[in-house]
Amino acid sequence: MGDNELGMFLRSRRAAISPAEVGLPAGPRRRISGLRRAEVAMLAGVSVEYLTRLEQGRDRHPSAQVLTALGEALRLTPSQRVHVYRLSKASGSGFSCLGDAVPGRDVRATVRALLTRLEPTPAMLLNRLNEIVGRTVGFERLAGPIGLLDGPVPNFARYVFTDRRARTAYPDWEHVADEQVAMLKHGPFRADRHVAGLADELTLAAGEAFSRRAGTVPGLPRSNGILRWRHPEVGELRLAYEMLDLAAEDDQRLVVYLPADPATAAALDRLDGLRRPHGLRAVPG
């Protein structure tokens, strides 16, 4: 499981791009919606045989020039290009130090101050194990009643896959589960012994619900979007979220939630008890 992340990502991107996006004719007899290997190879200036080896995991160390060419051919965003580069290094020794480093649970004083400034906005700080290592009081009011914060070091992925309450709390549970796996795979994944240990635990605890995703979901989570929560006190909420990576030394990411409609804004104000003169304003999504 998860032993050919680079090939999986390249295949998923090839399947997601239409010929029109890269200036190629679709043709009347085309049976696939994405690009053929031959088309990507032509655009990238590599052989079909070499692209096949990359996608099948028989070659896992493409040069920087090849990665750049594939990035252009597949119309990769800057974050996707960085992700591909990391995947190409994860098969070798380049991530050995990261794989031995304990996931950061310490929060810098300035980051703690930032969380305080964000009140009453729901916000949490995650490390690469998806452990919640920091949060605002606003997030506690949002996540505490659904059980997400149970335990000394709450883990978002463990909650989603092993706690029955998660399927009630998240009406779009399938999407949330996909994103949790993508976050765990946003890096060396099984080359990181700490993430590999959590993946083994979730495979045993959740079975196919986790293992299938680990074998099919590319490791690039969405950095923003709309997420539905079902809160036991105020009902269904629509929250717009932004995920921001901190410095590499922190090995953490900040996730901030804002109301996506007036009804959610009013519900969050009720949870907050109107501690501020002006509550959170809705962000159209």
PDB file of C-alpha atoms in Angstrom:
ATOM      1  CA  MET A   1       0.000   0.000   0.000  1.00  0.00           C
ATOM      2  CA  GLY A   2       1.308   3.440  -0.878  1.00  0.00           C
ATOM      3  CA  ASP A   3       4.517   2.162  -2.505  1.00  0.00           C
ATOM      4  CA  ASN A   4       4.102   4.024  -5.805  1.00  0.00           C
ATOM      5  CA  GLU A   5       2.791   7.433  -4.827  1.00  0.00           C
ATOM      6  CA  LEU A   6       4.574   9.249  -7.666  1.00  0.00           C
ATOM      7  CA  GLY A   7       3.091   6.977 -10.319  1.00  0.00           C
ATOM      8  CA  MET A   8      -0.366   7.236  -8.795  1.00  0.00           C
ATOM      9  CA  PHE A   9      -0.214  11.014  -8.781  1.00  0.00           C
ATOM     10  CA  LEU A  10       0.975  11.228 -12.399  1.00  0.00           C
ATOM     11  CA  ARG A  11      -1.826   8.891 -13.523  1.00  0.00           C
ATOM     12  CA  SER A  12      -4.459  10.853 -11.612  1.00  0.00           C
ATOM     13  CA  ARG A  13      -3.337  14.139 -13.164  1.00  0.00           C
ATOM     14  CA  ARG A  14      -3.218  12.659 -16.660  1.00  0.00           C
ATOM     15  CA  ALA A  15      -6.781  11.399 -16.228  1.00  0.00           C
ATOM     16  CA  ALA A  16      -7.987  14.779 -14.932  1.00  0.00           C
ATOM     17  CA  ILE A  17      -6.856  16.904 -17.905  1.00  0.00           C
ATOM     18  CA  SER A  18      -8.870  17.196 -21.097  1.00  0.00           C
ATOM     19  CA  PRO A  19      -7.170  17.475 -24.510  1.00  0.00           C
ATOM     20  CA  ALA A  20      -8.641  20.958 -24.919  1.00  0.00           C
ATOM     21  CA  GLU A  21      -6.752  22.187 -21.844  1.00  0.00           C
ATOM     22  CA  VAL A  22      -3.432  21.444 -23.518  1.00  0.00           C
ATOM     23  CA  GLY A  23      -4.455  22.434 -27.030  1.00  0.00           C
ATOM     24  CA  LEU A  24      -5.023  18.937 -28.428  1.00  0.00           C
ATOM     25  CA  PRO A  25      -8.069  17.880 -30.494  1.00  0.00           C
ATOM     26  CA  ALA A  26     -10.407  15.473 -28.740  1.00  0.00           C
ATOM     27  CA  GLY A  27     -11.239  13.515 -31.887  1.00  0.00           C
ATOM     28  CA  PRO A  28     -14.594  11.900 -32.703  1.00  0.00           C
ATOM     29  CA  ARG A  29     -13.645   8.382 -31.509  1.00  0.00           C
ATOM     30  CA  ARG A  30     -11.971   9.255 -28.231  1.00  0.00           C
ATOM     31  CA  ARG A  31     -13.035   6.893 -25.443  1.00  0.00           C
ATOM     32  CA  ILE A  32     -11.261   8.463 -22.495  1.00  0.00           C
ATOM     33  CA  SER A  33     -11.811  11.890 -20.937  1.00  0.00           C
ATOM     34  CA  GLY A  34      -8.197  12.473 -19.901  1.00  0.00           C
ATOM     35  CA  LEU A  35      -4.942  12.403 -21.810  1.00  0.00           C
ATOM     36  CA  ARG A  36      -3.311   9.326 -23.274  1.00  0.00           C
ATOM     37  CA  ARG A  37       0.216   8.421 -22.207  1.00  0.00           C
ATOM     38  CA  ALA A  38       1.439   9.121 -25.720  1.00  0.00           C
ATOM     39  CA  GLU A  39       0.017  12.648 -25.555  1.00  0.00           C
ATOM     40  CA  VAL A  40       1.651  13.443 -22.223  1.00  0.00           C
ATOM     41  CA  ALA A  41       4.933  11.948 -23.423  1.00  0.00           C
ATOM     42  CA  MET A  42       4.830  14.100 -26.542  1.00  0.00           C
ATOM     43  CA  LEU A  43       4.066  17.267 -24.563  1.00  0.00           C
ATOM     44  CA  ALA A  44       6.823  16.516 -22.050  1.00  0.00           C
ATOM     45  CA  GLY A  45       9.399  15.430 -24.608  1.00  0.00           C
ATOM     46  CA  VAL A  46       9.931  11.970 -23.112  1.00  0.00           C
ATOM     47  CA  SER A  47       9.294   8.514 -24.506  1.00  0.00           C
ATOM     48  CA  VAL A  48       6.051   6.652 -23.883  1.00  0.00           C
ATOM     49  CA  GLU A  49       8.121   3.784 -22.479  1.00  0.00           C
ATOM     50  CA  TYR A  50       9.762   6.055 -19.908  1.00  0.00           C
ATOM     51  CA  LEU A  51       6.451   7.619 -18.855  1.00  0.00           C
ATOM     52  CA  THR A  52       5.034   4.103 -18.471  1.00  0.00           C
ATOM     53  CA  ARG A  53       7.926   3.146 -16.182  1.00  0.00           C
ATOM     54  CA  LEU A  54       7.275   6.236 -14.044  1.00  0.00           C
ATOM     55  CA  GLU A  55       3.551   5.555 -13.761  1.00  0.00           C
ATOM     56  CA  GLN A  56       4.117   1.882 -12.943  1.00  0.00           C
ATOM     57  CA  GLY A  57       6.780   2.626 -10.346  1.00  0.00           C
ATOM     58  CA  ARG A  58       9.605   0.897 -12.228  1.00  0.00           C
ATOM     59  CA  ASP A  59      11.505   4.192 -12.309  1.00  0.00           C
ATOM     60  CA  ARG A  60      11.073   6.457  -9.297  1.00  0.00           C
ATOM     61  CA  HIS A  61      13.919   8.931  -9.671  1.00  0.00           C
ATOM     62  CA  PRO A  62      13.219  11.248 -12.625  1.00  0.00           C
ATOM     63  CA  SER A  63      15.592  14.150 -13.103  1.00  0.00           C
ATOM     64  CA  ALA A  64      14.652  17.723 -12.256  1.00  0.00           C
ATOM     65  CA  GLN A  65      14.410  18.430 -15.982  1.00  0.00           C
ATOM     66  CA  VAL A  66      11.905  15.608 -16.479  1.00  0.00           C
ATOM     67  CA  LEU A  67       9.852  16.750 -13.487  1.00  0.00           C
ATOM     68  CA  THR A  68       9.760  20.275 -14.901  1.00  0.00           C
ATOM     69  CA  ALA A  69       8.660  18.992 -18.317  1.00  0.00           C
ATOM     70  CA  LEU A  70       5.948  16.809 -16.780  1.00  0.00           C
ATOM     71  CA  GLY A  71       4.785  19.750 -14.685  1.00  0.00           C
ATOM     72  CA  GLU A  72       4.316  21.785 -17.850  1.00  0.00           C
ATOM     73  CA  ALA A  73       2.643  18.942 -19.748  1.00  0.00           C
ATOM     74  CA  LEU A  74       0.218  18.144 -16.915  1.00  0.00           C
ATOM     75  CA  ARG A  75      -0.445  21.826 -16.109  1.00  0.00           C
ATOM     76  CA  LEU A  76       0.584  21.332 -12.493  1.00  0.00           C
ATOM     77  CA  THR A  77       0.109  24.162 -10.026  1.00  0.00           C
ATOM     78  CA  PRO A  78       3.146  25.321  -8.006  1.00  0.00           C
ATOM     79  CA  SER A  79       2.034  23.271  -4.971  1.00  0.00           C
ATOM     80  CA  GLN A  80       1.515  20.193  -7.152  1.00  0.00           C
ATOM     81  CA  ARG A  81       5.024  20.588  -8.601  1.00  0.00           C
ATOM     82  CA  VAL A  82       6.504  20.742  -5.112  1.00  0.00           C
ATOM     83  CA  HIS A  83       4.502  17.641  -4.186  1.00  0.00           C
ATOM     84  CA  VAL A  84       5.817  15.719  -7.214  1.00  0.00           C
ATOM     85  CA  TYR A  85       9.367  16.715  -6.323  1.00  0.00           C
ATOM     86  CA  ARG A  86       8.882  15.456  -2.762  1.00  0.00           C
ATOM     87  CA  LEU A  87       7.458  12.173  -4.013  1.00  0.00           C
ATOM     88  CA  SER A  88      10.437  11.657  -6.314  1.00  0.00           C
ATOM     89  CA  LYS A  89      12.767  12.094  -3.326  1.00  0.00           C
ATOM     90  CA  ALA A  90      10.752   9.967  -0.895  1.00  0.00           C
ATOM     91  CA  SER A  91      11.838   6.712  -2.554  1.00  0.00           C
ATOM     92  CA  GLY A  92      15.479   7.434  -1.801  1.00  0.00           C
ATOM     93  CA  SER A  93      17.353   8.656   1.245  1.00  0.00           C
ATOM     94  CA  GLY A  94      16.347  12.289   0.931  1.00  0.00           C
ATOM     95  CA  PHE A  95      13.636  12.004   3.567  1.00  0.00           C
ATOM     96  CA  SER A  96      15.428   9.745   6.033  1.00  0.00           C
ATOM     97  CA  CYS A  97      15.873  12.605   8.499  1.00  0.00           C
ATOM     98  CA  LEU A  98      12.227  13.636   8.269  1.00  0.00           C
ATOM     99  CA  GLY A  99      11.153  10.030   8.714  1.00  0.00           C
ATOM    100  CA  ASP A 100      13.041   9.897  12.030  1.00  0.00           C
ATOM    101  CA  ALA A 101      11.901  13.295  13.305  1.00  0.00           C
ATOM    102  CA  VAL A 102       9.104  13.207  15.869  1.00  0.00           C
ATOM    103  CA  PRO A 103       6.035  15.082  14.547  1.00  0.00           C
ATOM    104  CA  GLY A 104       6.036  18.532  16.103  1.00  0.00           C
ATOM    105  CA  ARG A 105       3.673  19.024  19.033  1.00  0.00           C
ATOM    106  CA  ASP A 106       5.298  22.178  20.388  1.00  0.00           C
ATOM    107  CA  VAL A 107       3.656  25.414  19.246  1.00  0.00           C
ATOM    108  CA  ARG A 108       5.765  28.530  18.913  1.00  0.00           C
ATOM    109  CA  ALA A 109       4.770  31.461  21.114  1.00  0.00           C
ATOM    110  CA  THR A 110       3.990  33.654  18.119  1.00  0.00           C
ATOM    111  CA  VAL A 111       1.715  30.977  16.656  1.00  0.00           C
ATOM    112  CA  ARG A 112      -0.088  30.676  20.003  1.00  0.00           C
ATOM    113  CA  ALA A 113      -0.514  34.440  19.993  1.00  0.00           C
ATOM    114  CA  LEU A 114      -1.930  34.219  16.468  1.00  0.00           C
ATOM    115  CA  LEU A 115      -4.502  31.652  17.604  1.00  0.00           C
ATOM    116  CA  THR A 116      -5.508  34.000  20.419  1.00  0.00           C
ATOM    117  CA  ARG A 117      -5.900  36.868  17.959  1.00  0.00           C
ATOM    118  CA  LEU A 118      -8.156  34.706  15.798  1.00  0.00           C
ATOM    119  CA  GLU A 119     -10.788  34.303  18.547  1.00  0.00           C
ATOM    120  CA  PRO A 120     -13.688  33.634  18.293  1.00  0.00           C
ATOM    121  CA  THR A 121     -12.893  32.144  14.867  1.00  0.00           C
ATOM    122  CA  PRO A 122     -12.683  28.325  14.922  1.00  0.00           C
ATOM    123  CA  ALA A 123      -9.076  27.425  14.063  1.00  0.00           C
ATOM    124  CA  MET A 124      -6.798  24.458  14.733  1.00  0.00           C
ATOM    125  CA  LEU A 125      -3.151  23.591  14.290  1.00  0.00           C
ATOM    126  CA  LEU A 126      -2.252  20.165  12.854  1.00  0.00           C
ATOM    127  CA  ASN A 127       1.079  18.377  12.632  1.00  0.00           C
ATOM    128  CA  ARG A 128       1.936  15.844   9.912  1.00  0.00           C
ATOM    129  CA  LEU A 129       0.202  13.042  11.850  1.00  0.00           C
ATOM    130  CA  ASN A 130      -3.005  15.107  11.760  1.00  0.00           C
ATOM    131  CA  GLU A 131      -2.751  15.552  15.521  1.00  0.00           C
ATOM    132  CA  ILE A 132      -4.522  18.667  16.777  1.00  0.00           C
ATOM    133  CA  VAL A 133      -1.695  20.379  18.687  1.00  0.00           C
ATOM    134  CA  GLY A 134      -3.325  23.794  19.046  1.00  0.00           C
ATOM    135  CA  ARG A 135      -6.772  25.357  18.728  1.00  0.00           C
ATOM    136  CA  THR A 136      -8.872  28.367  19.530  1.00  0.00           C
ATOM    137  CA  VAL A 137     -11.696  28.381  22.059  1.00  0.00           C
ATOM    138  CA  GLY A 138     -13.978  28.933  19.059  1.00  0.00           C
ATOM    139  CA  PHE A 139     -12.802  25.618  17.635  1.00  0.00           C
ATOM    140  CA  GLU A 140     -13.343  23.891  20.980  1.00  0.00           C
ATOM    141  CA  ARG A 141     -16.968  25.034  20.960  1.00  0.00           C
ATOM    142  CA  LEU A 142     -17.333  23.704  17.435  1.00  0.00           C
ATOM    143  CA  ALA A 143     -15.445  20.404  17.723  1.00  0.00           C
ATOM    144  CA  GLY A 144     -15.778  19.439  21.380  1.00  0.00           C
ATOM    145  CA  PRO A 145     -19.444  18.355  21.277  1.00  0.00           C
ATOM    146  CA  ILE A 146     -18.848  15.983  18.313  1.00  0.00           C
ATOM    147  CA  GLY A 147     -16.025  14.191  20.149  1.00  0.00           C
ATOM    148  CA  LEU A 148     -13.183  15.365  17.918  1.00  0.00           C
ATOM    149  CA  LEU A 149     -11.164  16.670  20.875  1.00  0.00           C
ATOM    150  CA  ASP A 150     -11.434  13.587  23.088  1.00  0.00           C
ATOM    151  CA  GLY A 151      -8.122  12.282  24.401  1.00  0.00           C
ATOM    152  CA  PRO A 152      -4.884  13.990  25.463  1.00  0.00           C
ATOM    153  CA  VAL A 153      -3.661  14.496  21.868  1.00  0.00           C
ATOM    154  CA  PRO A 154      -6.678  14.434  19.517  1.00  0.00           C
ATOM    155  CA  ASN A 155      -6.003  13.063  16.051  1.00  0.00           C
ATOM    156  CA  PHE A 156      -8.267  14.181  13.191  1.00  0.00           C
ATOM    157  CA  ALA A 157      -7.579  11.133  10.994  1.00  0.00           C
ATOM    158  CA  ARG A 158      -8.070   8.664  13.845  1.00  0.00           C
ATOM    159  CA  TYR A 159     -11.374  10.328  14.728  1.00  0.00           C
ATOM    160  CA  VAL A 160     -12.680  10.241  11.146  1.00  0.00           C
ATOM    161  CA  PHE A 161     -11.848   6.553  10.603  1.00  0.00           C
ATOM    162  CA  THR A 162     -12.398   5.000  14.016  1.00  0.00           C
ATOM    163  CA  ASP A 163     -15.046   7.056  15.834  1.00  0.00           C
ATOM    164  CA  ARG A 164     -18.648   6.300  14.858  1.00  0.00           C
ATOM    165  CA  ARG A 165     -19.674   9.842  15.702  1.00  0.00           C
ATOM    166  CA  ALA A 166     -17.658  11.129  12.746  1.00  0.00           C
ATOM    167  CA  ARG A 167     -20.142   9.833  10.175  1.00  0.00           C
ATOM    168  CA  THR A 168     -22.900  11.761  11.913  1.00  0.00           C
ATOM    169  CA  ALA A 169     -20.817  14.886  12.414  1.00  0.00           C
ATOM    170  CA  TYR A 170     -19.777  15.063   8.756  1.00  0.00           C
ATOM    171  CA  PRO A 171     -22.639  14.626   6.262  1.00  0.00           C
ATOM    172  CA  ASP A 172     -19.984  14.439   3.525  1.00  0.00           C
ATOM    173  CA  TRP A 173     -17.943  11.822   5.374  1.00  0.00           C
ATOM    174  CA  GLU A 174     -16.571  10.195   2.209  1.00  0.00           C
ATOM    175  CA  HIS A 175     -15.017  13.483   1.127  1.00  0.00           C
ATOM    176  CA  VAL A 176     -13.652  14.183   4.620  1.00  0.00           C
ATOM    177  CA  ALA A 177     -12.078  10.708   4.700  1.00  0.00           C
ATOM    178  CA  ASP A 178     -10.446  11.285   1.313  1.00  0.00           C
ATOM    179  CA  GLU A 179      -8.980  14.565   2.530  1.00  0.00           C
ATOM    180  CA  GLN A 180      -7.608  13.014   5.709  1.00  0.00           C
ATOM    181  CA  VAL A 181      -5.751  10.385   3.691  1.00  0.00           C
ATOM    182  CA  ALA A 182      -4.493  13.021   1.260  1.00  0.00           C
ATOM    183  CA  MET A 183      -3.104  15.021   4.193  1.00  0.00           C
ATOM    184  CA  LEU A 184      -1.262  11.993   5.573  1.00  0.00           C
ATOM    185  CA  LYS A 185       0.167  11.304   2.123  1.00  0.00           C
ATOM    186  CA  HIS A 186       1.258  14.896   1.521  1.00  0.00           C
ATOM    187  CA  GLY A 187       4.909  13.982   1.937  1.00  0.00           C
ATOM    188  CA  PRO A 188       6.956  10.779   2.105  1.00  0.00           C
ATOM    189  CA  PHE A 189       4.011   8.811   3.607  1.00  0.00           C
ATOM    190  CA  ARG A 190       5.356   5.313   4.325  1.00  0.00           C
ATOM    191  CA  ALA A 191       8.948   6.509   4.129  1.00  0.00           C
ATOM    192  CA  ASP A 192       8.058   8.388   7.329  1.00  0.00           C
ATOM    193  CA  ARG A 193       7.983   5.752  10.068  1.00  0.00           C
ATOM    194  CA  HIS A 194       5.616   7.810  12.243  1.00  0.00           C
ATOM    195  CA  VAL A 195       3.032   8.246   9.475  1.00  0.00           C
ATOM    196  CA  ALA A 196       3.519   4.610   8.437  1.00  0.00           C
ATOM    197  CA  GLY A 197       2.726   3.497  11.980  1.00  0.00           C
ATOM    198  CA  LEU A 198      -0.502   5.504  12.011  1.00  0.00           C
ATOM    199  CA  ALA A 199      -1.403   4.133   8.563  1.00  0.00           C
ATOM    200  CA  ASP A 200      -0.929   0.572   9.857  1.00  0.00           C
ATOM    201  CA  GLU A 201      -3.127   1.343  12.858  1.00  0.00           C
ATOM    202  CA  LEU A 202      -5.902   2.814  10.701  1.00  0.00           C
ATOM    203  CA  THR A 203      -5.698  -0.103   8.268  1.00  0.00           C
ATOM    204  CA  LEU A 204      -6.296  -2.521  11.136  1.00  0.00           C
ATOM    205  CA  ALA A 205      -8.995  -0.387  12.764  1.00  0.00           C
ATOM    206  CA  ALA A 206     -10.917   0.791   9.687  1.00  0.00           C
ATOM    207  CA  GLY A 207     -10.025  -1.879   7.130  1.00  0.00           C
ATOM    208  CA  GLU A 208     -10.991  -1.226   3.541  1.00  0.00           C
ATOM    209  CA  ALA A 209     -12.355   2.246   4.302  1.00  0.00           C
ATOM    210  CA  PHE A 210      -8.776   3.380   4.920  1.00  0.00           C
ATOM    211  CA  SER A 211      -6.679   0.942   2.872  1.00  0.00           C
ATOM    212  CA  ARG A 212      -8.626   1.573  -0.349  1.00  0.00           C
ATOM    213  CA  ARG A 213      -8.075   5.301  -0.022  1.00  0.00           C
ATOM    214  CA  ALA A 214      -4.404   4.870   0.823  1.00  0.00           C
ATOM    215  CA  GLY A 215      -4.022   3.015  -2.468  1.00  0.00           C
ATOM    216  CA  THR A 216      -6.010   5.389  -4.656  1.00  0.00           C
ATOM    217  CA  VAL A 217      -6.153   8.935  -3.219  1.00  0.00           C
ATOM    218  CA  PRO A 218      -3.300  11.198  -4.416  1.00  0.00           C
ATOM    219  CA  GLY A 219      -1.529  12.965  -1.571  1.00  0.00           C
ATOM    220  CA  LEU A 220      -2.506  16.554  -2.247  1.00  0.00           C
ATOM    221  CA  PRO A 221      -5.342  17.799  -0.008  1.00  0.00           C
ATOM    222  CA  ARG A 222      -7.425  20.811  -0.933  1.00  0.00           C
ATOM    223  CA  SER A 223      -6.157  23.974   0.716  1.00  0.00           C
ATOM    224  CA  ASN A 224      -9.627  25.542   0.827  1.00  0.00           C
ATOM    225  CA  GLY A 225     -13.262  24.687   0.299  1.00  0.00           C
ATOM    226  CA  ILE A 226     -16.637  24.306   1.997  1.00  0.00           C
ATOM    227  CA  LEU A 227     -17.195  21.683   4.686  1.00  0.00           C
ATOM    228  CA  ARG A 228     -20.515  20.706   6.254  1.00  0.00           C
ATOM    229  CA  TRP A 229     -20.630  19.975   9.995  1.00  0.00           C
ATOM    230  CA  ARG A 230     -23.631  18.632  11.886  1.00  0.00           C
ATOM    231  CA  HIS A 231     -23.393  20.117  15.373  1.00  0.00           C
ATOM    232  CA  PRO A 232     -25.514  18.575  18.164  1.00  0.00           C
ATOM    233  CA  GLU A 233     -26.392  21.994  19.605  1.00  0.00           C
ATOM    234  CA  VAL A 234     -26.967  24.276  16.606  1.00  0.00           C
ATOM    235  CA  GLY A 235     -27.607  21.865  13.721  1.00  0.00           C
ATOM    236  CA  GLU A 236     -25.967  21.775  10.291  1.00  0.00           C
ATOM    237  CA  LEU A 237     -23.230  24.295   9.509  1.00  0.00           C
ATOM    238  CA  ARG A 238     -21.520  25.263   6.262  1.00  0.00           C
ATOM    239  CA  LEU A 239     -17.955  26.323   6.935  1.00  0.00           C
ATOM    240  CA  ALA A 240     -15.460  27.790   4.488  1.00  0.00           C
ATOM    241  CA  TYR A 241     -11.956  26.688   5.402  1.00  0.00           C
ATOM    242  CA  GLU A 242      -8.420  27.771   4.542  1.00  0.00           C
ATOM    243  CA  MET A 243      -5.410  25.559   5.233  1.00  0.00           C
ATOM    244  CA  LEU A 244      -2.089  27.366   5.584  1.00  0.00           C
ATOM    245  CA  ASP A 245       1.316  25.677   5.916  1.00  0.00           C
ATOM    246  CA  LEU A 246       3.642  27.140   8.515  1.00  0.00           C
ATOM    247  CA  ALA A 247       7.438  27.179   8.103  1.00  0.00           C
ATOM    248  CA  ALA A 248       9.024  23.833   7.269  1.00  0.00           C
ATOM    249  CA  GLU A 249      10.719  23.784  10.675  1.00  0.00           C
ATOM    250  CA  ASP A 250       7.313  23.846  12.367  1.00  0.00           C
ATOM    251  CA  ASP A 251       6.034  20.861  10.366  1.00  0.00           C
ATOM    252  CA  GLN A 252       2.497  22.145  11.063  1.00  0.00           C
ATOM    253  CA  ARG A 253      -0.465  23.624   9.227  1.00  0.00           C
ATOM    254  CA  LEU A 254      -3.122  26.061  10.359  1.00  0.00           C
ATOM    255  CA  VAL A 255      -6.767  25.424   9.430  1.00  0.00           C
ATOM    256  CA  VAL A 256      -9.221  28.309   9.857  1.00  0.00           C
ATOM    257  CA  TYR A 257     -12.998  27.981   9.534  1.00  0.00           C
ATOM    258  CA  LEU A 258     -15.362  30.813   8.599  1.00  0.00           C
ATOM    259  CA  PRO A 259     -19.140  30.731   8.152  1.00  0.00           C
ATOM    260  CA  ALA A 260     -20.133  30.195   4.513  1.00  0.00           C
ATOM    261  CA  ASP A 261     -23.646  31.608   4.896  1.00  0.00           C
ATOM    262  CA  PRO A 262     -25.614  33.899   7.264  1.00  0.00           C
ATOM    263  CA  ALA A 263     -27.336  30.974   9.009  1.00  0.00           C
ATOM    264  CA  THR A 264     -23.968  29.441   9.916  1.00  0.00           C
ATOM    265  CA  ALA A 265     -22.670  32.837  11.074  1.00  0.00           C
ATOM    266  CA  ALA A 266     -25.656  33.191  13.400  1.00  0.00           C
ATOM    267  CA  ALA A 267     -25.190  29.626  14.695  1.00  0.00           C
ATOM    268  CA  LEU A 268     -21.505  30.242  15.475  1.00  0.00           C
ATOM    269  CA  ASP A 269     -22.454  33.437  17.293  1.00  0.00           C
ATOM    270  CA  ARG A 270     -24.823  31.398  19.453  1.00  0.00           C
ATOM    271  CA  LEU A 271     -22.037  28.928  20.243  1.00  0.00           C
ATOM    272  CA  ASP A 272     -19.687  31.786  21.060  1.00  0.00           C
ATOM    273  CA  GLY A 273     -22.261  33.483  23.263  1.00  0.00           C
ATOM    274  CA  LEU A 274     -21.692  36.753  21.390  1.00  0.00           C
ATOM    275  CA  ARG A 275     -18.460  37.362  23.293  1.00  0.00           C
ATOM    276  CA  ARG A 276     -17.563  40.128  20.836  1.00  0.00           C
ATOM    277  CA  PRO A 277     -19.645  43.133  19.762  1.00  0.00           C
ATOM    278  CA  HIS A 278     -19.629  41.822  16.202  1.00  0.00           C
ATOM    279  CA  GLY A 279     -19.879  38.137  15.394  1.00  0.00           C
ATOM    280  CA  LEU A 280     -18.275  36.306  12.488  1.00  0.00           C
ATOM    281  CA  ARG A 281     -19.417  37.446   9.069  1.00  0.00           C
ATOM    282  CA  ALA A 282     -20.379  34.981   6.376  1.00  0.00           C
ATOM    283  CA  VAL A 283     -17.905  34.366   3.574  1.00  0.00           C
ATOM    284  CA  PRO A 284     -19.824  33.460   0.368  1.00  0.00           C
ATOM    285  CA  GLY A 285     -18.595  30.126  -0.952  1.00  0.00           C
TER     286      GLY A 285
END
